């Protein structure tokens, strides 16, 4: 059976992360009265920063959702193991970092999506459009929620980008 302090942490972190996530979304919506995606837009740095904050909180929220699902599943079956407490405490932070990493992987082109519009000379920062950012935020939630799968995908990506062939490793 999980300790009361762990259950309180899981519920409180879920409520806080959802609140911060909606606050970050609200900030973006209120800023959205500026022209979006223009390379000469003076507010593009602020939009970029707020998008990073939103991606962190979306991943954090995904991690908290995963915690809620896991604690319910493990206590329902009576298989709660005290050795996994640390994973419950760290999952919101890990999810937040995963949300940020996914944003940069998508922005940098290491992961690709066929959603929304492609960049054009008139709109070079296409990631600033609402439909693209909504998709990025969804991927941030999913990366935080599926932390094990995200970690495996990231390891595969690192292997495909940076692994040396067997002849060059000296194996």
Tab-separated table of C-alpha atoms in Angstrom:
chain	number	residue	atom	x	y	z
A	1	UNK	CA	0.000	0.000	0.000
A	2	UNK	CA	1.402	3.460	-0.887
A	3	UNK	CA	2.035	5.932	1.890
A	4	UNK	CA	-0.365	8.797	2.431
A	5	UNK	CA	2.429	11.276	1.679
A	6	UNK	CA	3.000	9.677	-1.738
A	7	UNK	CA	-0.704	9.803	-2.607
A	8	UNK	CA	-0.901	13.434	-1.454
A	9	UNK	CA	2.157	14.264	-3.583
A	10	UNK	CA	0.664	12.588	-6.666
A	11	UNK	CA	-2.687	14.358	-6.343
A	12	UNK	CA	-1.145	17.737	-5.445
A	13	UNK	CA	1.411	17.583	-8.262
A	14	UNK	CA	-1.334	16.705	-10.738
A	15	UNK	CA	-3.456	19.670	-9.630
A	16	UNK	CA	-0.495	22.057	-9.676
A	17	UNK	CA	0.761	20.902	-13.074
A	18	UNK	CA	-2.674	21.156	-14.687
A	19	UNK	CA	-3.107	24.645	-13.200
A	20	UNK	CA	0.312	25.776	-14.449
A	21	UNK	CA	-0.358	24.223	-17.847
A	22	UNK	CA	-3.628	26.151	-18.239
A	23	UNK	CA	-1.964	29.333	-16.996
A	24	UNK	CA	0.779	28.957	-19.626
A	25	UNK	CA	-1.868	28.349	-22.305
A	26	UNK	CA	-3.776	31.428	-21.157
A	27	UNK	CA	-0.612	33.537	-21.424
A	28	UNK	CA	-0.146	32.330	-24.976
A	29	UNK	CA	-3.734	33.072	-25.914
A	30	UNK	CA	-3.546	36.600	-24.525
A	31	UNK	CA	-0.306	37.173	-26.446
A	32	UNK	CA	-1.829	35.792	-29.598
A	33	UNK	CA	-3.073	39.199	-30.666
A	34	UNK	CA	0.348	39.792	-32.215
A	35	UNK	CA	1.147	38.809	-35.820
A	36	UNK	CA	2.300	35.215	-35.686
A	37	UNK	CA	5.325	33.675	-37.316
A	38	UNK	CA	6.896	36.770	-38.820
A	39	UNK	CA	10.664	36.719	-38.586
A	40	UNK	CA	10.750	40.439	-37.782
A	41	UNK	CA	8.140	40.151	-35.022
A	42	UNK	CA	9.606	41.785	-31.877
A	43	UNK	CA	7.536	39.489	-29.648
A	44	UNK	CA	8.722	36.240	-31.238
A	45	UNK	CA	11.269	35.704	-28.438
A	46	UNK	CA	8.523	36.002	-25.847
A	47	UNK	CA	6.313	33.587	-27.775
A	48	UNK	CA	9.247	31.164	-28.034
A	49	UNK	CA	9.861	31.381	-24.272
A	50	UNK	CA	6.188	30.887	-23.431
A	51	UNK	CA	5.999	27.949	-25.818
A	52	UNK	CA	8.925	26.360	-23.963
A	53	UNK	CA	7.168	26.961	-20.643
A	54	UNK	CA	3.959	25.465	-22.037
A	55	UNK	CA	5.834	22.441	-23.378
A	56	UNK	CA	7.442	21.865	-19.981
A	57	UNK	CA	4.112	22.058	-18.194
A	58	UNK	CA	2.392	19.868	-20.787
A	59	UNK	CA	5.037	17.183	-20.267
A	60	UNK	CA	4.756	17.615	-16.515
A	61	UNK	CA	0.988	17.171	-16.746
A	62	UNK	CA	1.492	14.030	-18.822
A	63	UNK	CA	3.864	12.681	-16.166
A	64	UNK	CA	1.305	13.398	-13.450
A	65	UNK	CA	-1.424	11.654	-15.456
A	66	UNK	CA	0.880	8.663	-15.753
A	67	UNK	CA	1.431	8.723	-11.981
A	68	UNK	CA	-2.317	8.752	-11.344
A	69	UNK	CA	-2.869	5.832	-13.700
A	70	UNK	CA	0.034	3.829	-12.271
A	71	UNK	CA	-0.848	4.360	-8.605
A	72	UNK	CA	-4.452	3.311	-9.254
A	73	UNK	CA	-3.350	0.249	-11.204
A	74	UNK	CA	-0.745	-0.830	-8.639
A	75	UNK	CA	-2.934	-0.352	-5.553
A	76	UNK	CA	-5.958	-1.960	-7.209
A	77	UNK	CA	-4.029	-5.160	-7.875
A	78	UNK	CA	-2.216	-5.028	-4.554
A	79	UNK	CA	1.165	-4.960	-6.305
A	80	UNK	CA	2.512	-1.667	-5.041
A	81	UNK	CA	6.269	-1.939	-4.524
A	82	UNK	CA	7.921	0.537	-2.175
A	83	UNK	CA	11.091	0.402	-4.283
A	84	UNK	CA	9.363	2.415	-7.021
A	85	UNK	CA	8.449	5.418	-4.860
A	86	UNK	CA	11.257	7.519	-6.280
A	87	UNK	CA	9.888	7.086	-9.808
A	88	UNK	CA	6.581	8.568	-8.668
A	89	UNK	CA	8.340	11.598	-7.201
A	90	UNK	CA	10.546	12.202	-10.238
A	91	UNK	CA	8.019	11.499	-13.012
A	92	UNK	CA	6.570	15.072	-13.135
A	93	UNK	CA	10.076	16.523	-13.566
A	94	UNK	CA	11.014	13.859	-16.100
A	95	UNK	CA	7.765	14.513	-17.980
A	96	UNK	CA	8.471	18.249	-18.077
A	97	UNK	CA	11.934	17.677	-19.471
A	98	UNK	CA	10.504	15.191	-21.998
A	99	UNK	CA	8.007	17.842	-23.134
A	100	UNK	CA	10.843	20.303	-23.755
A	101	UNK	CA	12.975	17.719	-25.549
A	102	UNK	CA	10.085	16.759	-27.818
A	103	UNK	CA	9.552	20.409	-28.718
A	104	UNK	CA	13.167	20.834	-29.757
A	105	UNK	CA	13.204	17.518	-31.623
A	106	UNK	CA	10.139	18.599	-33.577
A	107	UNK	CA	11.406	22.143	-34.075
A	108	UNK	CA	14.817	20.939	-35.203
A	109	UNK	CA	13.401	18.346	-37.577
A	110	UNK	CA	14.785	15.233	-35.825
A	111	UNK	CA	11.141	14.176	-35.444
A	112	UNK	CA	8.731	15.262	-38.138
A	113	UNK	CA	5.002	15.821	-38.366
A	114	UNK	CA	2.828	16.297	-41.398
A	115	UNK	CA	0.425	18.687	-39.716
A	116	UNK	CA	-0.431	22.256	-40.522
A	117	UNK	CA	1.531	24.293	-43.012
A	118	UNK	CA	5.091	24.121	-44.183
A	119	UNK	CA	7.372	27.110	-43.606
A	120	UNK	CA	7.198	29.759	-46.300
A	121	UNK	CA	9.159	32.976	-46.845
A	122	UNK	CA	6.127	34.891	-45.539
A	123	UNK	CA	5.786	32.619	-42.514
A	124	UNK	CA	9.223	31.188	-41.666
A	125	UNK	CA	8.328	30.419	-38.047
A	126	UNK	CA	5.419	28.137	-38.851
A	127	UNK	CA	5.696	26.518	-35.400
A	128	UNK	CA	4.140	29.714	-34.006
A	129	UNK	CA	0.801	29.019	-35.685
A	130	UNK	CA	-1.920	27.719	-33.358
A	131	UNK	CA	-2.424	24.382	-35.133
A	132	UNK	CA	1.276	23.472	-35.068
A	133	UNK	CA	1.740	24.555	-31.459
A	134	UNK	CA	-1.333	22.583	-30.400
A	135	UNK	CA	0.201	19.499	-31.995
A	136	UNK	CA	3.523	20.141	-30.266
A	137	UNK	CA	1.735	20.527	-26.929
A	138	UNK	CA	-0.086	17.238	-27.513
A	139	UNK	CA	3.245	15.511	-28.167
A	140	UNK	CA	4.600	17.075	-24.965
A	141	UNK	CA	1.698	15.565	-23.011
A	142	UNK	CA	2.265	12.197	-24.643
A	143	UNK	CA	6.029	12.292	-23.997
A	144	UNK	CA	5.387	12.991	-20.311
A	145	UNK	CA	2.714	10.312	-20.090
A	146	UNK	CA	4.657	7.588	-21.892
A	147	UNK	CA	7.985	8.151	-20.205
A	148	UNK	CA	9.312	4.648	-20.784
A	149	UNK	CA	8.334	4.678	-24.443
A	150	UNK	CA	9.710	8.205	-24.867
A	151	UNK	CA	13.011	7.164	-23.326
A	152	UNK	CA	13.216	4.151	-25.663
A	153	UNK	CA	12.447	6.323	-28.705
A	154	UNK	CA	15.069	8.849	-27.630
A	155	UNK	CA	17.642	6.065	-27.227
A	156	UNK	CA	16.794	4.800	-30.734
A	157	UNK	CA	17.166	8.317	-32.112
A	158	UNK	CA	20.544	8.767	-30.420
A	159	UNK	CA	21.698	5.401	-31.769
A	160	UNK	CA	20.633	6.240	-35.301
A	161	UNK	CA	22.208	9.703	-35.196
A	162	UNK	CA	25.424	9.084	-33.288
A	163	UNK	CA	26.207	5.355	-33.161
A	164	UNK	CA	29.370	4.231	-34.846
A	165	UNK	CA	29.411	1.217	-37.090
A	166	UNK	CA	30.845	-1.996	-35.603
A	167	UNK	CA	34.130	-1.672	-37.566
A	168	UNK	CA	34.791	1.819	-36.114
A	169	UNK	CA	33.968	0.901	-32.497
A	170	UNK	CA	36.780	-1.580	-32.236
A	171	UNK	CA	34.413	-4.433	-31.212
